[in-house]
GROMACS .gro file of C-alpha atoms in nm:
model
  158
    1UNK     CA    1   1.147  -0.016   1.496
    2UNK     CA    2   1.193  -0.270   1.199
    3UNK     CA    3   0.937  -0.408   0.978
    4UNK     CA    4   0.857  -0.630   0.691
    5UNK     CA    5   0.587  -0.577   0.420
    6UNK     CA    6   0.432  -0.858   0.267
    7UNK     CA    7   0.294  -0.764  -0.075
    8UNK     CA    8   0.036  -0.939  -0.272
    9UNK     CA    9  -0.289  -0.902  -0.480
   10UNK     CA   10  -0.630  -0.947  -0.350
   11UNK     CA   11  -0.695  -1.287  -0.225
   12UNK     CA   12  -0.331  -1.396  -0.281
   13UNK     CA   13  -0.267  -1.521   0.084
   14UNK     CA   14  -0.125  -1.198   0.269
   15UNK     CA   15  -0.348  -1.260   0.573
   16UNK     CA   16  -0.305  -1.619   0.590
   17UNK     CA   17   0.072  -1.577   0.548
   18UNK     CA   18   0.065  -1.336   0.844
   19UNK     CA   19  -0.132  -1.560   1.055
   20UNK     CA   20   0.099  -1.835   1.008
   21UNK     CA   21   0.395  -1.629   1.085
   22UNK     CA   22   0.241  -1.548   1.401
   23UNK     CA   23   0.163  -1.917   1.501
   24UNK     CA   24   0.524  -1.990   1.419
   25UNK     CA   25   0.636  -1.708   1.658
   26UNK     CA   26   0.442  -1.877   1.941
   27UNK     CA   27   0.320  -1.522   2.092
   28UNK     CA   28   0.264  -1.526   2.475
   29UNK     CA   29  -0.005  -1.264   2.417
   30UNK     CA   30  -0.243  -1.161   2.132
   31UNK     CA   31  -0.472  -0.847   2.097
   32UNK     CA   32  -0.683  -0.706   1.838
   33UNK     CA   33  -0.640  -0.338   1.809
   34UNK     CA   34  -0.972  -0.171   1.807
   35UNK     CA   35  -0.903   0.169   1.659
   36UNK     CA   36  -1.079   0.500   1.739
   37UNK     CA   37  -0.954   0.718   1.456
   38UNK     CA   38  -1.124   1.045   1.582
   39UNK     CA   39  -0.948   1.006   1.929
   40UNK     CA   40  -0.644   0.774   1.905
   41UNK     CA   41  -0.627   0.763   2.283
   42UNK     CA   42  -0.975   0.568   2.280
   43UNK     CA   43  -0.828   0.263   2.090
   44UNK     CA   44  -0.832  -0.037   2.288
   45UNK     CA   45  -0.672  -0.380   2.289
   46UNK     CA   46  -0.890  -0.692   2.302
   47UNK     CA   47  -0.770  -1.026   2.387
   48UNK     CA   48  -0.767  -1.244   2.092
   49UNK     CA   49  -0.640  -1.586   1.966
   50UNK     CA   50  -0.395  -1.655   1.689
   51UNK     CA   51  -0.678  -1.808   1.473
   52UNK     CA   52  -0.837  -1.453   1.496
   53UNK     CA   53  -0.545  -1.307   1.295
   54UNK     CA   54  -0.676  -1.237   0.976
   55UNK     CA   55  -0.787  -0.917   0.754
   56UNK     CA   56  -0.751  -0.655   1.072
   57UNK     CA   57  -0.493  -0.512   1.304
   58UNK     CA   58  -0.329  -0.700   1.596
   59UNK     CA   59  -0.045  -0.667   1.859
   60UNK     CA   60   0.136  -0.982   1.977
   61UNK     CA   61   0.411  -1.035   2.227
   62UNK     CA   62   0.702  -1.240   2.139
   63UNK     CA   63   1.001  -1.281   2.369
   64UNK     CA   64   0.869  -0.975   2.575
   65UNK     CA   65   0.857  -0.750   2.274
   66UNK     CA   66   0.529  -0.622   2.094
   67UNK     CA   67   0.489  -0.665   1.726
   68UNK     CA   68   0.224  -0.477   1.519
   69UNK     CA   69   0.047  -0.709   1.293
   70UNK     CA   70  -0.135  -0.536   0.985
   71UNK     CA   71  -0.288  -0.868   0.874
   72UNK     CA   72  -0.518  -0.675   0.626
   73UNK     CA   73  -0.363  -0.424   0.406
   74UNK     CA   74  -0.425  -0.069   0.511
   75UNK     CA   75  -0.617  -0.007   0.173
   76UNK     CA   76  -0.846  -0.297   0.278
   77UNK     CA   77  -0.897  -0.176   0.629
   78UNK     CA   78  -0.926   0.187   0.496
   79UNK     CA   79  -0.677   0.303   0.770
   80UNK     CA   80  -0.338   0.429   0.682
   81UNK     CA   81  -0.025   0.241   0.838
   82UNK     CA   82   0.103   0.581   1.000
   83UNK     CA   83  -0.265   0.629   1.167
   84UNK     CA   84  -0.204   0.255   1.306
   85UNK     CA   85   0.131   0.323   1.431
   86UNK     CA   86   0.024   0.680   1.591
   87UNK     CA   87  -0.254   0.501   1.768
   88UNK     CA   88  -0.002   0.260   1.921
   89UNK     CA   89   0.218   0.548   2.032
   90UNK     CA   90  -0.108   0.744   2.167
   91UNK     CA   91  -0.199   0.422   2.374
   92UNK     CA   92   0.173   0.368   2.510
   93UNK     CA   93   0.237   0.056   2.322
   94UNK     CA   94   0.617   0.039   2.239
   95UNK     CA   95   0.636  -0.140   1.922
   96UNK     CA   96   0.961  -0.323   1.839
   97UNK     CA   97   0.860  -0.463   1.484
   98UNK     CA   98   0.574  -0.441   1.242
   99UNK     CA   99   0.450  -0.714   1.008
  100UNK     CA  100   0.256  -0.531   0.750
  101UNK     CA  101   0.038  -0.663   0.455
  102UNK     CA  102   0.019  -0.457   0.161
  103UNK     CA  103  -0.175  -0.466  -0.193
  104UNK     CA  104   0.045  -0.499  -0.496
  105UNK     CA  105  -0.104  -0.167  -0.612
  106UNK     CA  106  -0.230   0.060  -0.374
  107UNK     CA  107  -0.501   0.255  -0.558
  108UNK     CA  108  -0.673   0.417  -0.269
  109UNK     CA  109  -0.593   0.794  -0.275
  110UNK     CA  110  -0.369   0.905   0.001
  111UNK     CA  111  -0.226   0.570   0.069
  112UNK     CA  112   0.153   0.489   0.035
  113UNK     CA  113   0.236   0.214   0.284
  114UNK     CA  114   0.598   0.173   0.213
  115UNK     CA  115   0.676   0.546   0.233
  116UNK     CA  116   0.474   0.591   0.549
  117UNK     CA  117   0.636   0.289   0.698
  118UNK     CA  118   0.974   0.419   0.641
  119UNK     CA  119   0.900   0.740   0.838
  120UNK     CA  120   0.859   0.506   1.161
  121UNK     CA  121   1.075   0.193   1.089
  122UNK     CA  122   1.366   0.052   0.899
  123UNK     CA  123   1.199  -0.198   0.653
  124UNK     CA  124   1.407  -0.499   0.640
  125UNK     CA  125   1.215  -0.713   0.368
  126UNK     CA  126   0.954  -0.642   0.116
  127UNK     CA  127   0.833  -0.981   0.006
  128UNK     CA  128   0.606  -1.040  -0.279
  129UNK     CA  129   0.383  -1.321  -0.275
  130UNK     CA  130   0.144  -1.548  -0.476
  131UNK     CA  131  -0.116  -1.775  -0.375
  132UNK     CA  132   0.010  -2.121  -0.319
  133UNK     CA  133  -0.209  -2.359  -0.526
  134UNK     CA  134  -0.389  -2.667  -0.426
  135UNK     CA  135  -0.640  -2.768  -0.161
  136UNK     CA  136  -0.371  -2.869   0.076
  137UNK     CA  137  -0.131  -2.561   0.018
  138UNK     CA  138  -0.032  -2.553   0.387
  139UNK     CA  139   0.142  -2.894   0.313
  140UNK     CA  140   0.340  -2.764   0.017
  141UNK     CA  141   0.736  -2.708   0.027
  142UNK     CA  142   0.661  -2.358  -0.118
  143UNK     CA  143   0.441  -2.275   0.173
  144UNK     CA  144   0.650  -2.414   0.437
  145UNK     CA  145   0.969  -2.228   0.313
  146UNK     CA  146   0.784  -1.915   0.303
  147UNK     CA  147   0.651  -1.924   0.662
  148UNK     CA  148   0.984  -2.057   0.786
  149UNK     CA  149   1.191  -1.789   0.596
  150UNK     CA  150   0.974  -1.502   0.735
  151UNK     CA  151   0.939  -1.624   1.093
  152UNK     CA  152   1.312  -1.694   1.117
  153UNK     CA  153   1.371  -1.319   0.999
  154UNK     CA  154   1.121  -1.176   1.245
  155UNK     CA  155   1.287  -1.359   1.549
  156UNK     CA  156   1.656  -1.259   1.414
  157UNK     CA  157   1.531  -0.887   1.417
  158UNK     CA  158   1.333  -0.865   1.752
   0.00000   0.00000   0.00000
């Protein structure tokens, strides 16, 4: 498995960036991952829409391959990335790629997203982002370039 980490402060646009990447990838299927941390095998996938991708964990299918989407940083969801991956393994999901949001500084005890992710995947990019200013930020070149760059990378790697 390969992965990218999108790093930013609180309210800097991590989840919005992830959702826009997912839109660009044109997934054929989208599910929200409802986790059960006391019994991983009881975790379930629930159908979702691309608009639902925000501050939570999802799985999307692109070109017949499954991508784990951690739109909310693990510290914000209060669930480590290794637990999310183990849940996927337990419910027999073959994840080919992961897009993981992460806070710039993880202050929650026991969390080290890059180190945990490296145990399961090859991290191909760690992208630090900042909030794109303006009311119509999605029309800015900075925004368009960010989304295009990250979307192309994911498509090349899957």
